[in-house]
Amino acid sequence: MIHGLASTLAEKIIARASGRGQVRPGETLVCRVDLAMIHDSGGPRRVAPKLAQIGAQVWDAERVVVVSDHFTPAADAESARILKLTRDWVRETGAAHFYDMQGICHVVLPEHGHLWPGMFAAGGDSHSTTGGAFGCFMAGYGATDMAGVLASGEVWITTPETLQLWIGGALAPGVSAKDLMLHLCASLGTDHNGQVIEYAGPALAEMSISERMVLTNMAAELGADTALIAPDARTMAALRATGREPPEALRGTDAQIFARWRSDADAPAARAEVDAGALAPQVAAPHSPANSDAVGACAGAAIHQAYIGACVGAKLDDLHMAAAVLRGRRVARDCRLLIAPASARTTSQAAADGTLATLTQAGAILLPSGCGACAGLGAGLLADGEICISTTNRNFRGRMGSPNAEVYLASPYTVAASAVAGCIADPRPLLAERGVARPVAGAA
C-alpha cells in the first residue's frame, strides 16, 4: 500500500515500472520494460525492418529473449529462410538469450528462469499472458509495439482494471485447469479488453505451477490484457530451481516478495467466483473456446485426430494426464493421436520418467517440440472434413489447417480418452478403472 491507498497487484507492478508512487485504472503511462521476448514468427522478420527504418539499435541486449518455435523444425524453404533470418539477427544484435528449437516461448521462458514477481515484461505473442503465473505483468504486443520496445526499452500502457477471480473448491479427478478455463470462456465471455484477471482461492493454491500457467495463458481467450497470480512458496521454489538470479531491484526474501507483490485486501476491483469442485470435464465445440459445455454435451461425436500439443496443453503435467488415461490401452484404429511436447526439456523429463514409453506404446505419434499444428504450421494439419480434438487454446475456423475442418478443445485427460474411444469421451470412467483418485497435476 502506498500513501494510505490500496492497490491491486497489477497497479503495483505498473507503478514501479512507470516510476510512479501509485497508479489508477484508465491512466496512460510510459513503463520501463524489464524483459522483451520475441519469437521467429513475429520477431526479427517483422521488427528488424522497422528498426532499420528508424536507424535504431536494440536498447539492451541482456534484456532480450529470442525463441524459435513457430517454424521449427523447418518444413519447407520459406520456414528455413525465416529461421536463418532469426539466427542472423540474434548474432548481429548480440541478443543475449536465444533458445533455438528448444520449445515454445511461453514454456521456455520460465524453464530458464527469465520471469520474476514484480517484473514488467513485453512479449511478441498474444499468449505472453502466461508469464503472469509467476507474479509478473506480461502482456502481448504486435510487431510495431515490439519494435518500439526493442528500440527504447519502454512502452505505453493504459492501466487496466482488475477482475479478481476467486476459485473455490478443488478440482475433481479427471478435471484440470484447462476445463476450468473452458468453463470461464463460456460463463464470463471473451470480451475483457481493458481488464487484467487476477486469480486466487483455495483451488488455485493446490494447483501445480504448470496448471497455473494454463489459467494465465488462456486469459488471452477471455480477451483480457493479461492475467496475474500472486507469488507463493510454490512460485518461489520453481523460480529458484532454475538457478537464475532475479533483477537486483526485485530481490528479497520470500516473505518480502510475498508482502510486496500481492493486491491489498481493500483494493478496489471487480470480483467473480467459480466453484472448481462443481466442474465436469469441459469441451469447446467449433469454432470458439466460448462454445464450451460439459463433455456429455458432445460425447460420442466422431473424431479423426487427437492432438496433445501447444504451450497450454503439452507440458510435463499434461503428458502425465494423458499417460494416466492411456496406460495399458490403445488408440482407436480409425483415430490418430499426435503428441508434440511443449519443450525439449519436457521431452527429456517425459522420457526419463517413462511417460513417453506409455504414450507411444498406446499408439501415440511423437512430434517435435514447437507451435506446430496449433499455429497452422508443421505436422498435424487437418484436411477438408476432418475433425480433431485438441489440447490447444484456440479452435477458430482454419486455425489447424483446412477452413472446412473442425476442432474441439479439451484437457489432456479428455483428448486421451477420446483417442482411445475414437470419439469424444469422458475420461473419468477410464481413470476410475485405474484407481486415479486425485488430479494428476495437483500439489506435487
XYZ file of C-alpha atoms in Angstrom:
444
model
C 0.000 0.000 0.000
C 1.320 3.461 -0.908
C 0.289 6.792 0.603
C -2.506 5.086 2.562
C -4.371 3.993 -0.592
C -4.939 0.368 -1.545
C -3.692 -1.020 -4.879
C -4.077 -4.205 -6.852
C -1.080 -6.318 -7.820
C -1.255 -5.085 -11.420
C -1.286 -1.464 -10.258
C 1.732 -2.045 -8.017
C 3.773 -3.521 -10.863
C 2.791 -0.768 -13.284
C 3.563 1.886 -10.672
C 7.072 0.512 -10.223
C 7.637 0.266 -13.990
C 6.410 3.828 -14.587
C 8.293 5.377 -11.681
C 5.056 6.477 -10.030
C 4.075 6.162 -6.399
C 0.666 4.867 -7.385
C -1.469 4.397 -10.490
C -5.163 4.017 -11.134
C -7.171 2.296 -13.912
C -7.509 4.394 -17.045
C -4.235 6.274 -16.636
C -1.954 6.107 -19.677
C 1.703 5.855 -18.739
C 5.136 5.012 -20.104
C 6.576 1.886 -18.477
C 10.173 0.679 -18.428
C 10.441 -2.901 -19.668
C 12.367 -5.449 -17.602
C 12.271 -8.110 -20.315
C 11.329 -8.292 -24.002
C 10.551 -11.634 -25.653
C 10.110 -12.265 -29.381
C 9.879 -15.423 -31.487
C 10.671 -16.397 -35.051
C 7.192 -15.680 -36.416
C 6.533 -12.162 -35.126
C 10.131 -11.314 -34.186
C 13.155 -10.434 -36.329
C 11.413 -10.807 -39.694
C 8.822 -8.235 -38.551
C 10.762 -5.923 -36.238
C 14.147 -5.777 -37.993
C 12.838 -3.747 -40.980
C 11.129 -1.304 -38.605
C 14.271 -0.815 -36.551
C 16.296 -0.320 -39.748
C 13.855 2.324 -40.988
C 14.477 4.500 -37.933
C 18.154 3.596 -37.555
C 17.614 2.127 -34.102
C 19.613 -0.490 -32.209
C 18.394 -2.888 -29.524
C 18.300 -0.875 -26.308
C 19.670 -3.621 -24.036
C 20.715 -6.982 -25.466
C 20.794 -8.530 -21.968
C 17.055 -7.989 -21.570
C 16.034 -9.557 -24.873
C 14.966 -13.200 -25.190
C 14.506 -14.751 -28.638
C 12.870 -18.146 -29.139
C 12.441 -20.071 -32.385
C 9.277 -22.124 -32.015
C 6.756 -21.451 -34.796
C 8.656 -22.625 -37.886
C 10.679 -25.335 -36.150
C 11.915 -27.605 -37.469
C 11.813 -26.089 -40.953
C 9.260 -27.953 -43.090
C 9.913 -26.016 -46.305
C 12.302 -23.483 -47.841
C 10.360 -20.478 -46.573
C 10.432 -21.767 -42.992
C 14.170 -22.338 -43.295
C 14.617 -18.785 -44.578
C 12.706 -17.345 -41.609
C 14.776 -19.368 -39.154
C 18.039 -18.300 -40.790
C 16.927 -14.666 -40.644
C 16.174 -15.108 -36.931
C 19.575 -16.659 -36.199
C 21.396 -13.996 -38.203
C 19.559 -11.205 -36.352
C 20.475 -12.683 -32.981
C 24.155 -12.717 -33.954
C 24.052 -9.196 -35.370
C 22.297 -7.626 -32.378
C 24.005 -9.660 -29.673
C 20.665 -10.632 -28.118
C 21.871 -12.405 -25.003
C 19.303 -15.172 -24.697
C 18.458 -17.281 -27.741
C 16.633 -20.598 -27.464
C 16.727 -22.191 -30.888
C 14.298 -25.100 -31.322
C 14.177 -25.653 -27.547
C 10.407 -25.404 -27.246
C 7.538 -22.944 -27.128
C 8.449 -19.483 -25.850
C 5.841 -19.350 -23.071
C 7.248 -22.562 -21.576
C 10.927 -21.914 -22.327
C 10.905 -18.509 -20.559
C 10.058 -19.844 -17.079
C 12.055 -23.052 -17.581
C 15.168 -20.879 -17.853
C 14.279 -18.504 -15.025
C 13.588 -15.344 -17.030
C 10.455 -14.337 -15.107
C 10.197 -12.966 -11.580
C 7.487 -11.447 -9.341
C 7.126 -7.711 -9.876
C 8.605 -7.680 -13.392
C 7.028 -5.717 -16.221
C 7.609 -7.740 -19.391
C 6.583 -7.379 -23.031
C 6.058 -10.361 -25.303
C 5.605 -10.519 -29.042
C 2.776 -13.059 -28.833
C -0.797 -12.908 -27.549
C -0.221 -15.762 -25.083
C 2.604 -13.900 -23.362
C -0.006 -13.555 -20.617
C 1.317 -16.956 -19.439
C 4.057 -15.079 -17.563
C 1.525 -13.841 -15.036
C 1.636 -17.257 -13.354
C 4.948 -16.101 -11.863
C 3.652 -12.815 -10.453
C 4.913 -10.635 -13.279
C 2.898 -8.345 -15.535
C 3.467 -9.702 -19.041
C 1.259 -8.711 -21.951
C 1.378 -9.444 -25.662
C 2.205 -6.785 -28.259
C 2.242 -6.624 -32.048
C 5.344 -6.106 -34.175
C 5.132 -2.300 -34.267
C 4.897 -2.022 -30.494
C 7.654 -4.614 -30.030
C 9.921 -2.662 -32.373
C 9.372 0.349 -30.133
C 10.133 -1.723 -27.048
C 13.343 -3.083 -28.572
C 14.472 0.395 -29.586
C 13.632 2.240 -26.370
C 13.051 -0.260 -23.573
C 9.725 1.429 -22.924
C 6.084 1.001 -23.869
C 2.870 2.967 -23.430
C 0.186 1.309 -21.351
C -3.265 2.259 -20.151
C -3.616 0.856 -16.645
C -6.259 -1.890 -16.812
C -8.997 -2.542 -14.307
C -8.594 -5.704 -12.230
C -11.116 -8.535 -12.151
C -10.304 -10.725 -9.160
C -11.487 -14.268 -9.832
C -11.855 -16.419 -6.720
C -11.580 -20.151 -7.462
C -13.195 -22.109 -4.664
C -13.375 -25.825 -4.002
C -10.933 -28.299 -5.545
C -10.693 -29.872 -8.988
C -12.021 -33.430 -9.105
C -10.129 -36.372 -10.652
C -10.235 -36.098 -14.432
C -10.767 -32.326 -14.288
C -7.943 -29.871 -14.903
C -7.176 -26.183 -15.199
C -7.994 -26.443 -18.913
C -11.543 -27.475 -18.030
C -11.800 -24.517 -15.678
C -10.662 -22.111 -18.400
C -13.062 -23.504 -20.986
C -15.869 -23.086 -18.462
C -14.792 -19.485 -17.847
C -14.706 -18.729 -21.576
C -18.340 -19.817 -21.755
C -19.544 -18.251 -18.493
C -17.564 -14.984 -18.368
C -17.338 -14.380 -22.104
C -14.378 -13.398 -24.228
C -14.560 -9.582 -24.172
C -12.499 -8.468 -21.170
C -10.445 -5.876 -23.008
C -9.070 -3.296 -20.584
C -9.006 -5.775 -17.707
C -6.372 -7.881 -16.003
C -7.618 -11.138 -14.465
C -6.165 -11.889 -11.039
C -6.709 -15.488 -9.932
C -6.850 -16.526 -6.273
C -8.574 -19.005 -3.983
C -8.142 -22.449 -2.424
C -8.336 -24.395 -5.690
C -5.524 -22.285 -7.100
C -3.364 -22.874 -4.029
C -3.432 -26.618 -4.740
C -2.520 -26.296 -8.413
C 0.928 -27.005 -9.779
C 2.794 -24.165 -11.468
C 2.116 -25.862 -14.793
C -1.630 -25.763 -14.168
C -1.491 -22.128 -13.065
C 0.185 -21.334 -16.376
C -2.951 -22.632 -18.118
C -5.049 -20.034 -16.280
C -2.850 -17.108 -17.215
C -2.228 -18.375 -20.758
C -5.918 -18.568 -21.598
C -6.661 -15.127 -20.204
C -5.964 -14.236 -23.837
C -9.080 -16.252 -24.780
C -11.050 -14.231 -22.219
C -9.924 -11.134 -24.111
C -8.085 -9.746 -21.074
C -4.998 -7.558 -21.333
C -3.169 -10.084 -19.179
C -3.523 -12.178 -16.021
C -1.744 -12.426 -12.686
C -1.289 -14.834 -9.806
C 0.359 -13.543 -6.636
C 3.575 -15.443 -5.801
C 3.619 -18.070 -3.062
C 6.048 -20.716 -1.824
C 5.427 -22.897 -4.864
C 6.217 -19.991 -7.189
C 9.492 -19.245 -5.458
C 10.557 -22.887 -5.365
C 10.017 -23.172 -9.126
C 11.928 -19.973 -9.852
C 14.862 -20.733 -7.584
C 15.166 -24.220 -9.072
C 16.199 -22.579 -12.362
C 19.310 -21.128 -10.727
C 18.898 -17.731 -12.375
C 19.101 -14.599 -10.218
C 16.308 -12.010 -10.489
C 16.925 -8.353 -11.385
C 18.609 -6.622 -8.459
C 15.646 -4.305 -7.872
C 13.348 -7.306 -7.355
C 15.476 -9.360 -4.990
C 14.423 -10.137 -1.457
C 13.442 -12.859 0.939
C 10.349 -14.869 0.143
C 8.472 -13.053 2.907
C 9.406 -9.671 1.432
C 8.339 -10.749 -2.042
C 5.008 -12.138 -0.791
C 4.277 -8.925 1.113
C 5.213 -6.629 -1.767
C 3.667 -8.362 -4.759
C 0.055 -9.007 -3.891
C -3.137 -6.995 -4.008
C -4.076 -5.075 -0.887
C -7.121 -6.608 0.774
C -9.224 -3.488 0.282
C -8.005 -2.623 -3.218
C -10.889 -1.538 -5.464
C -11.561 -4.289 -8.007
C -14.407 -6.191 -9.606
C -14.866 -9.716 -8.265
C -16.244 -13.014 -9.523
C -16.314 -16.543 -8.102
C -16.310 -20.065 -9.518
C -16.585 -23.406 -7.732
C -13.915 -25.642 -9.232
C -15.304 -28.652 -7.398
C -18.589 -28.438 -9.315
C -16.955 -28.778 -12.730
C -17.133 -31.783 -15.029
C -14.645 -32.153 -17.897
C -15.377 -29.497 -20.497
C -15.232 -29.487 -24.296
C -15.359 -26.434 -26.583
C -17.188 -27.103 -29.834
C -16.090 -25.432 -33.091
C -15.260 -22.623 -33.714
C -14.683 -20.764 -30.421
C -13.418 -21.522 -26.909
C -16.634 -19.871 -25.709
C -18.649 -22.776 -27.180
C -17.822 -24.816 -24.086
C -20.008 -27.189 -22.121
C -19.670 -30.360 -20.059
C -18.265 -33.284 -22.034
C -21.649 -35.017 -22.097
C -22.986 -32.377 -24.475
C -20.846 -33.697 -27.323
C -19.833 -37.172 -26.144
C -19.892 -39.676 -28.984
C -19.010 -37.178 -31.714
C -16.635 -38.888 -34.139
C -13.025 -37.662 -34.477
C -10.217 -38.382 -36.915
C -7.358 -36.881 -34.909
C -6.464 -36.198 -31.300
C -3.699 -33.663 -30.682
C -1.798 -33.062 -27.440
C 0.395 -30.035 -28.030
C 0.854 -26.274 -27.604
C 2.049 -24.016 -24.806
C -1.170 -24.622 -22.898
C -1.521 -28.363 -23.364
C 1.764 -30.275 -23.665
C 3.805 -29.515 -20.560
C 5.013 -32.379 -18.383
C 1.865 -32.321 -16.215
C -0.238 -32.512 -19.384
C 1.669 -35.544 -20.648
C 1.219 -37.155 -17.239
C -2.552 -36.626 -17.514
C -2.624 -38.276 -20.929
C -0.480 -41.164 -19.684
C -2.839 -41.757 -16.744
C -5.605 -42.448 -19.272
C -3.544 -44.263 -21.920
C -1.568 -46.627 -19.696
C -2.375 -50.183 -20.806
C -4.746 -49.002 -23.549
C -4.543 -48.408 -27.299
C -5.566 -45.552 -29.569
C -8.631 -46.467 -31.638
C -7.869 -47.915 -35.091
C -9.558 -45.104 -37.042
C -8.047 -42.301 -34.948
C -4.519 -40.886 -34.825
C -3.040 -39.385 -31.667
C -0.249 -36.837 -32.192
C 1.806 -35.524 -29.287
C 4.176 -32.539 -29.527
C 5.780 -31.856 -26.104
C 5.941 -28.165 -25.234
C 9.737 -28.079 -24.880
C 12.878 -30.130 -25.297
C 13.161 -30.246 -21.509
C 9.629 -31.642 -21.295
C 10.558 -34.369 -23.787
C 13.671 -35.246 -21.783
C 11.770 -35.403 -18.493
C 8.956 -37.452 -20.004
C 11.494 -39.878 -21.442
C 13.280 -40.193 -18.110
C 10.164 -40.954 -16.070
C 8.671 -43.417 -18.559
C 5.825 -41.190 -19.751
C 6.916 -41.219 -23.400
C 7.060 -45.002 -23.371
C 3.491 -45.165 -22.031
C 2.251 -42.761 -24.693
C 3.982 -44.384 -27.643
C 3.079 -47.908 -26.524
C -0.543 -46.774 -26.696
C -0.004 -45.766 -30.326
C 0.725 -42.054 -29.980
C 2.936 -40.460 -32.636
C 5.636 -38.189 -31.193
C 6.237 -34.862 -32.951
C 8.977 -32.232 -32.447
C 8.509 -29.515 -29.836
C 7.117 -26.272 -31.195
C 3.906 -24.464 -32.030
C 3.264 -26.786 -34.971
C -0.340 -27.622 -35.744
C -1.691 -25.227 -33.095
C -0.498 -22.295 -35.190
C -1.312 -23.957 -38.509
C 2.341 -24.768 -39.164
C 4.279 -28.009 -39.481
C 2.966 -31.519 -38.915
C -0.555 -32.353 -37.769
C -2.663 -30.142 -40.032
C -6.227 -31.112 -40.898
C -7.778 -31.781 -44.293
C -11.252 -30.815 -45.512
C -13.925 -32.509 -43.436
C -11.584 -33.806 -40.741
C -12.439 -33.462 -37.051
C -9.869 -33.066 -34.283
C -9.979 -32.828 -30.509
C -7.038 -30.839 -29.211
C -5.388 -29.507 -26.052
C -4.639 -26.198 -27.814
C -6.119 -22.882 -26.719
C -7.923 -21.839 -29.918
C -10.238 -23.619 -32.321
C -11.011 -20.835 -34.783
C -12.003 -21.861 -38.299
C -8.883 -22.750 -40.284
C -6.604 -22.496 -37.259
C -5.211 -26.034 -37.649
C -5.397 -26.413 -41.400
C -8.394 -26.527 -43.701
C -11.172 -23.984 -43.052
C -13.526 -26.898 -43.672
C -12.107 -28.896 -40.743
C -13.480 -28.769 -37.201
C -11.555 -28.550 -33.928
C -12.840 -29.286 -30.439
C -10.842 -28.141 -27.389
C -10.411 -30.182 -24.226
C -7.974 -31.178 -21.488
C -5.241 -33.798 -21.960
C -7.391 -36.229 -19.974
C -10.320 -35.825 -22.364
C -8.201 -35.789 -25.522
C -6.511 -39.034 -24.481
C -9.825 -40.678 -23.583
C -11.273 -39.603 -26.920
C -8.299 -41.076 -28.771
C -8.969 -44.424 -27.091
C -12.690 -44.292 -27.854
C -12.368 -42.902 -31.380
C -14.956 -40.296 -30.454
C -15.304 -37.557 -27.851
C -15.363 -39.289 -24.470
C -15.462 -38.553 -20.741
C -12.094 -39.525 -19.187
C -13.444 -40.170 -15.701
C -14.588 -43.789 -16.209
C -11.181 -44.719 -17.650
C -9.380 -43.056 -14.744
C -11.672 -44.762 -12.236
C -10.731 -48.138 -13.742
C -7.104 -47.306 -12.937
C -7.925 -46.142 -9.423
C -6.968 -42.482 -10.041
C -8.484 -40.699 -7.039
C -6.932 -37.242 -7.364
C -5.891 -34.880 -10.133
C -2.610 -35.961 -11.727
C -1.406 -32.336 -11.860
C -2.019 -31.386 -8.271
C 0.046 -30.273 -5.341
C 3.063 -32.417 -6.198
